[in-house]
Amino acid sequence: MNKQLTKVEEQLMQVLWDLKEASVNEIIERLANPKPAYNTVSTIIRILETKNFVSHKPKGRGYIYFPLIQKNDYSNQSLHKLVDSYFGGSFKNMVSFFVDKNDVDFKELDIIMKVINDKKTEK
């Protein structure tokens, strides 16, 4: 999977990831105001189907849509693309950037280090 989602596509995917499956109307209910038109959401869902992010199953006179890509898999791919594009493929450079530019406090750094150490001991 090397496809990227547009901002609008990602918003719809977030809803589908949360709901696991939904009709177009159920997706629209979860979106912020002003709500997009039914046809707009339906068109974007069809685009997501052509990108193999979403599939559907019939239900009554309509369809229920569900994600084919797990949120975790897409997040991982997007993070790697970000690291490759902006930080020369270096996670160290990315972390340094966030520490320098975003006032990460020591408590948060301690938590991050604990997560890293826990992962190291799992292996």
Short mmCIF file of C-alpha atoms in Angstrom, two decimals, residues 45-98:
data_model
loop_
_atom_site.label_atom_id
_atom_site.label_comp_id
_atom_site.label_asym_id
_atom_site.label_seq_id
_atom_site.Cartn_x
_atom_site.Cartn_y
_atom_site.Cartn_z
CA ILE A 45 -16.51 6.52 -0.94
CA ARG A 46 -16.45 5.20 -4.52
CA ILE A 47 -13.03 6.82 -5.00
CA LEU A 48 -11.85 5.06 -1.82
CA GLU A 49 -13.12 1.81 -3.30
CA THR A 50 -11.09 2.34 -6.49
CA LYS A 51 -8.03 2.99 -4.29
CA ASN A 52 -8.77 -0.31 -2.45
CA PHE A 53 -9.23 1.38 0.91
CA VAL A 54 -12.93 0.52 1.18
CA SER A 55 -15.32 -2.18 0.03
CA HIS A 56 -19.06 -2.67 0.44
CA LYS A 57 -21.78 -5.23 0.97
CA PRO A 58 -25.43 -4.87 0.02
CA LYS A 59 -27.95 -4.03 2.71
CA GLY A 60 -31.55 -3.47 1.71
CA ARG A 61 -31.62 -0.98 -1.13
CA GLY A 62 -28.19 0.44 -0.27
CA TYR A 63 -24.73 -0.56 0.81
CA ILE A 64 -22.70 -0.85 3.96
CA TYR A 65 -19.10 0.24 3.55
CA PHE A 66 -16.13 -1.08 5.50
CA PRO A 67 -12.38 -0.41 5.49
CA LEU A 68 -10.03 -2.82 3.74
CA ILE A 69 -6.97 -1.12 5.24
CA GLN A 70 -6.47 -1.06 9.00
CA LYS A 71 -5.88 2.33 10.59
CA ASN A 72 -2.65 1.13 12.18
CA ASP A 73 -1.25 -0.01 8.82
CA TYR A 74 -2.11 3.31 7.15
CA SER A 75 -0.70 5.29 10.10
CA ASN A 76 2.56 3.36 9.92
CA GLN A 77 2.88 3.90 6.16
CA SER A 78 2.08 7.61 6.51
CA LEU A 79 4.60 8.04 9.32
CA HIS A 80 7.34 6.40 7.26
CA LYS A 81 6.50 8.66 4.32
CA LEU A 82 6.71 11.70 6.60
CA VAL A 83 10.06 10.59 8.04
CA ASP A 84 11.45 9.84 4.58
CA SER A 85 10.19 13.10 3.05
CA TYR A 86 11.05 15.57 5.82
CA PHE A 87 13.69 13.96 8.02
CA GLY A 88 15.93 12.09 5.57
CA GLY A 89 14.55 8.74 6.70
CA SER A 90 15.85 9.30 10.23
CA PHE A 91 13.51 8.82 13.19
CA LYS A 92 16.23 10.39 15.36
CA ASN A 93 16.03 13.57 13.28
CA MET A 94 12.24 13.56 13.59
CA VAL A 95 12.33 13.18 17.37
CA SER A 96 15.00 15.88 17.66
CA PHE A 97 12.84 18.19 15.57
CA PHE A 98 9.81 17.65 17.78
#
